[in-house]
Amino acid sequence: MRCASLLLGVCLLAAIPLSAQSGAKGGEWPTYGGDLANTRYSALDQINASNFNTLQIAWRFKTENFGPEPEYKFEVTPLMVNGVLYTTAGSRRAVVALDPATGEVLWMHAEHEGKRGELAPRRLSGRGLAYWTDGHAERIFYVTPGYRLLALDAKTGTPIPTFGKDGVVDLRLNDDQEMDLVTADIGLHAAPIVAGNTVIVGAAHRSGEEPRSKVNVKGYVRGFDVKTGERLWIFHTIPRPGEFGYGTWQKGSAEYTGNTGVWTQISVDQDLGMAYLPVEMPTQDYFGGDRPGNGLFGESLVAVDLKTGQRKWHYQLVHHGIWDFDIPCAPVLVDIAVNGQPVKALAQATKQSILYVLNRVTGEPVWPFVERPVPQGDVPGEWYSPTQPIPTKPPFYDRNGFKESDLIDFTPQLREEALKLASKYKLGPVFTPPVVSKAEGPLANLIIGHSLGGTNWAGGSYDPQTHIFYVFSQGLLGSLGLVPPEAGSSDVRYVAGTAQTSGGGFHRLTVHGLPLIKPPYGQISAINLDTGDILWQIPHGETPDEIRNSPLLKGLDISRTGRPGIIGVLTTKTLVIAGEGGTFTNAEGRKGALLRAYDKATGKDAGAVYMPSGQTGSPMTYMLNGKQYIVLAVGGPEYPGELLAFRLPAR
């Protein structure tokens, strides 16, 4: 079965290393992002605008029994290699091999980690796994909730006894720091990445809105030998004494500050021998008084040598972050032509809807970044960077910061009420700092493009033929205020919250059940990376029920608004494909979501098919026995996660 008939050539291809920026090859999907460049591109075109509306569900894989309780936030992107589909699944993060034609389970592996798994900061199924072969042996790598790296035989699912200790490398050991093996605040949702004979693993931590302490585990990045599990290198995302960047941490804060992990995907250019690390912010998301200074390598893109882990270059996108603007997704490696000159570049989407485009060889901006003065705050004890780097191209691809023109304006009455509500808050451009919340005002900042806004871990996709980058962003409004922590709960000075609420600095602001801001609430942008221009933008997602059914809007002609979500897009030879976030009720009264396709040149609708729930994991595609499939994870409240596989009807 594994190398039958039409898959014979694929078996041979599997032994050939995939170079960056090639898209998924041979009808397969061998890595999380399709290739090591994370382009999420496939040249397959059997499914196109002429037939997309006829897609049918070929099979579905339900996950609720893969763990002690169902999972509703199923974020995986499966792999398909050598005629087998591999996925993580369920609240125990099992690894499952499926027949990609039928969804039949071929094998399953799960770890029972006891308290270590129960107390893990990053639980559930995670976002995926990695595949390796030397042309003979095949291995699957994944990280458990308890932060252990496992190597499994891809044919049987059994651990490789010669890898680490009985197939396991304990990632809480040999990390150049001491930590408790059961309770340490470190784990990973993302898939590891394999390049050549190196498997690279990042780190993630608990949400930092209300940190328990200014002291935390550091999120170092490591490379391991795929055959033995031996640690090959480590990169200290918070420099140690004597290392480059240590001086950017003032008052000794590098000694106790933690986080700065790479909690999202990593990209690799094997030809250049570099891995590209999108590093998150340090401990304390919204108050940085305990870590004064710019704090390298927080919120920096860092290029390291694939074999040694040595820093080749870095660029800090946010100085001294106090907005939770973690670099949320993999940088997409792109080969473009700027002013007629070829450039090996990377494109980094962000929560603040700024696309940073850098030369991936040197780290220099492709178009100038200007260190612009940004608003300064008055939070006691805080340290502020006077400037932040803003690209001159491309323009912001969605809203960020907040201004009055962002408020809902469906009717004059709604706008007046929105203005009244907004007057209790501070408004300002991107990088307006948090405020101490006061009942008399301001309660907080209003901000679009906050920790859940703009583009998150799903990232974008890239067409290597046309040099166009496609990215979803959500216009989601949040409020950001600071309050002292509850007595005895933390040693930090401030945590996220408002004077009228406890904890959790972000809450949805509404007027009569309607969003405080005007649409679009979710959109897809197409950006030409040769010129830095936005080619088109379209709302993605049917108008939410609360807007469609609001009596205050009865009789108004409201065009499609888009819906929020964390949405990954797939690009094929002719289409951009993405599912909607959340659900809506259609004309027949059936609740669900749509898997949508757009003409990638124009953004015009090219088809849509029904799904029982919203997209939660990014779509992928493959060809099997002459048939193209599109597979994606869906789920939501009261709808446990499942994989849906679509294909054209049999002739």
PDB file of N, CA, C and O in Angstrom, residues 176 218 220 234-249 254 296-297 309-311:
ATOM      1  N   ASP A 176      20.294  24.147  29.892  1.00  0.00           N
ATOM      2  CA  ASP A 176      21.133  25.221  30.439  1.00  0.00           C
ATOM      3  C   ASP A 176      20.418  26.026  31.517  1.00  0.00           C
ATOM      4  O   ASP A 176      20.704  27.212  31.713  1.00  0.00           O
ATOM      5  N   LYS A 218      13.132  30.258  31.074  1.00  0.00           N
ATOM      6  CA  LYS A 218      13.502  30.864  29.800  1.00  0.00           C
ATOM      7  C   LYS A 218      13.194  29.908  28.646  1.00  0.00           C
ATOM      8  O   LYS A 218      13.412  28.703  28.756  1.00  0.00           O
ATOM      9  N   TYR A 220      14.453  28.766  25.726  1.00  0.00           N
ATOM     10  CA  TYR A 220      15.549  28.549  24.792  1.00  0.00           C
ATOM     11  C   TYR A 220      15.113  27.652  23.626  1.00  0.00           C
ATOM     12  O   TYR A 220      14.154  26.880  23.729  1.00  0.00           O
ATOM     13  N   ILE A 234      22.137  24.930  21.251  1.00  0.00           N
ATOM     14  CA  ILE A 234      21.109  25.668  21.976  1.00  0.00           C
ATOM     15  C   ILE A 234      21.301  27.144  21.687  1.00  0.00           C
ATOM     16  O   ILE A 234      22.439  27.627  21.586  1.00  0.00           O
ATOM     17  N   PHE A 235      20.199  27.859  21.512  1.00  0.00           N
ATOM     18  CA  PHE A 235      20.264  29.310  21.349  1.00  0.00           C
ATOM     19  C   PHE A 235      19.561  29.951  22.537  1.00  0.00           C
ATOM     20  O   PHE A 235      18.384  29.680  22.799  1.00  0.00           O
ATOM     21  N   HIS A 236      20.304  30.808  23.240  1.00  0.00           N
ATOM     22  CA  HIS A 236      19.772  31.474  24.424  1.00  0.00           C
ATOM     23  C   HIS A 236      18.998  32.719  23.992  1.00  0.00           C
ATOM     24  O   HIS A 236      19.595  33.732  23.624  1.00  0.00           O
ATOM     25  N   THR A 237      17.683  32.628  24.037  1.00  0.00           N
ATOM     26  CA  THR A 237      16.843  33.740  23.599  1.00  0.00           C
ATOM     27  C   THR A 237      16.915  34.927  24.555  1.00  0.00           C
ATOM     28  O   THR A 237      16.583  36.052  24.172  1.00  0.00           O
ATOM     29  N   ILE A 238      17.302  34.696  25.793  1.00  0.00           N
ATOM     30  CA  ILE A 238      17.757  35.753  26.696  1.00  0.00           C
ATOM     31  C   ILE A 238      19.248  35.509  26.892  1.00  0.00           C
ATOM     32  O   ILE A 238      19.649  34.477  27.441  1.00  0.00           O
ATOM     33  N   PRO A 239      20.100  36.423  26.399  1.00  0.00           N
ATOM     34  CA  PRO A 239      21.551  36.163  26.435  1.00  0.00           C
ATOM     35  C   PRO A 239      22.069  35.984  27.857  1.00  0.00           C
ATOM     36  O   PRO A 239      21.565  36.589  28.814  1.00  0.00           O
ATOM     37  N   ARG A 240      23.088  35.169  27.953  1.00  0.00           N
ATOM     38  CA  ARG A 240      23.781  34.988  29.220  1.00  0.00           C
ATOM     39  C   ARG A 240      24.951  35.966  29.290  1.00  0.00           C
ATOM     40  O   ARG A 240      25.333  36.564  28.280  1.00  0.00           O
ATOM     41  N   PRO A 241      25.528  36.164  30.471  1.00  0.00           N
ATOM     42  CA  PRO A 241      26.648  37.108  30.590  1.00  0.00           C
ATOM     43  C   PRO A 241      27.740  36.808  29.563  1.00  0.00           C
ATOM     44  O   PRO A 241      28.130  35.651  29.367  1.00  0.00           O
ATOM     45  N   GLY A 242      28.184  37.843  28.873  1.00  0.00           N
ATOM     46  CA  GLY A 242      29.214  37.700  27.860  1.00  0.00           C
ATOM     47  C   GLY A 242      28.679  37.452  26.466  1.00  0.00           C
ATOM     48  O   GLY A 242      29.429  37.549  25.491  1.00  0.00           O
ATOM     49  N   GLU A 243      27.386  37.130  26.343  1.00  0.00           N
ATOM     50  CA  GLU A 243      26.810  36.875  25.025  1.00  0.00           C
ATOM     51  C   GLU A 243      26.234  38.158  24.438  1.00  0.00           C
ATOM     52  O   GLU A 243      25.838  39.081  25.163  1.00  0.00           O
ATOM     53  N   PHE A 244      26.169  38.193  23.108  1.00  0.00           N
ATOM     54  CA  PHE A 244      25.636  39.356  22.411  1.00  0.00           C
ATOM     55  C   PHE A 244      24.216  39.641  22.901  1.00  0.00           C
ATOM     56  O   PHE A 244      23.383  38.741  22.978  1.00  0.00           O
ATOM     57  N   GLY A 245      23.947  40.902  23.204  1.00  0.00           N
ATOM     58  CA  GLY A 245      22.615  41.321  23.612  1.00  0.00           C
ATOM     59  C   GLY A 245      22.397  41.374  25.109  1.00  0.00           C
ATOM     60  O   GLY A 245      21.373  41.911  25.558  1.00  0.00           O
ATOM     61  N   TYR A 246      23.323  40.845  25.895  1.00  0.00           N
ATOM     62  CA  TYR A 246      23.122  40.819  27.345  1.00  0.00           C
ATOM     63  C   TYR A 246      22.949  42.223  27.913  1.00  0.00           C
ATOM     64  O   TYR A 246      22.150  42.445  28.826  1.00  0.00           O
ATOM     65  N   GLY A 247      23.647  43.203  27.328  1.00  0.00           N
ATOM     66  CA  GLY A 247      23.593  44.567  27.820  1.00  0.00           C
ATOM     67  C   GLY A 247      22.288  45.283  27.555  1.00  0.00           C
ATOM     68  O   GLY A 247      22.070  46.386  28.068  1.00  0.00           O
ATOM     69  N   THR A 248      21.403  44.675  26.756  1.00  0.00           N
ATOM     70  CA  THR A 248      20.108  45.311  26.494  1.00  0.00           C
ATOM     71  C   THR A 248      19.112  45.057  27.627  1.00  0.00           C
ATOM     72  O   THR A 248      17.987  45.546  27.574  1.00  0.00           O
ATOM     73  N   TRP A 249      19.533  44.288  28.619  1.00  0.00           N
ATOM     74  CA  TRP A 249      18.709  44.033  29.808  1.00  0.00           C
ATOM     75  C   TRP A 249      19.301  44.828  30.959  1.00  0.00           C
ATOM     76  O   TRP A 249      20.425  44.574  31.391  1.00  0.00           O
ATOM     77  N   ALA A 254      18.073  40.234  33.077  1.00  0.00           N
ATOM     78  CA  ALA A 254      18.275  39.020  32.284  1.00  0.00           C
ATOM     79  C   ALA A 254      18.428  37.791  33.163  1.00  0.00           C
ATOM     80  O   ALA A 254      18.211  36.658  32.699  1.00  0.00           O
ATOM     81  N   LEU A 296      16.842  42.170  24.184  1.00  0.00           N
ATOM     82  CA  LEU A 296      17.044  41.161  23.147  1.00  0.00           C
ATOM     83  C   LEU A 296      17.060  39.763  23.781  1.00  0.00           C
ATOM     84  O   LEU A 296      17.563  39.595  24.891  1.00  0.00           O
ATOM     85  N   PHE A 297      16.467  38.769  23.111  1.00  0.00           N
ATOM     86  CA  PHE A 297      15.942  38.792  21.745  1.00  0.00           C
ATOM     87  C   PHE A 297      14.417  38.748  21.754  1.00  0.00           C
ATOM     88  O   PHE A 297      13.788  38.133  20.908  1.00  0.00           O
ATOM     89  N   GLY A 309      23.583  26.583  15.645  1.00  0.00           N
ATOM     90  CA  GLY A 309      22.731  27.437  16.449  1.00  0.00           C
ATOM     91  C   GLY A 309      23.305  28.814  16.703  1.00  0.00           C
ATOM     92  O   GLY A 309      22.712  29.610  17.441  1.00  0.00           O
ATOM     93  N   GLN A 310      24.425  29.136  16.094  1.00  0.00           N
ATOM     94  CA  GLN A 310      25.029  30.449  16.285  1.00  0.00           C
ATOM     95  C   GLN A 310      24.224  31.525  15.568  1.00  0.00           C
ATOM     96  O   GLN A 310      23.761  31.323  14.442  1.00  0.00           O
ATOM     97  N   ARG A 311      24.080  32.684  16.215  1.00  0.00           N
ATOM     98  CA  ARG A 311      23.331  33.794  15.621  1.00  0.00           C
ATOM     99  C   ARG A 311      24.057  34.314  14.379  1.00  0.00           C
ATOM    100  O   ARG A 311      25.242  34.602  14.407  1.00  0.00           O
TER     101      ARG A 311
END
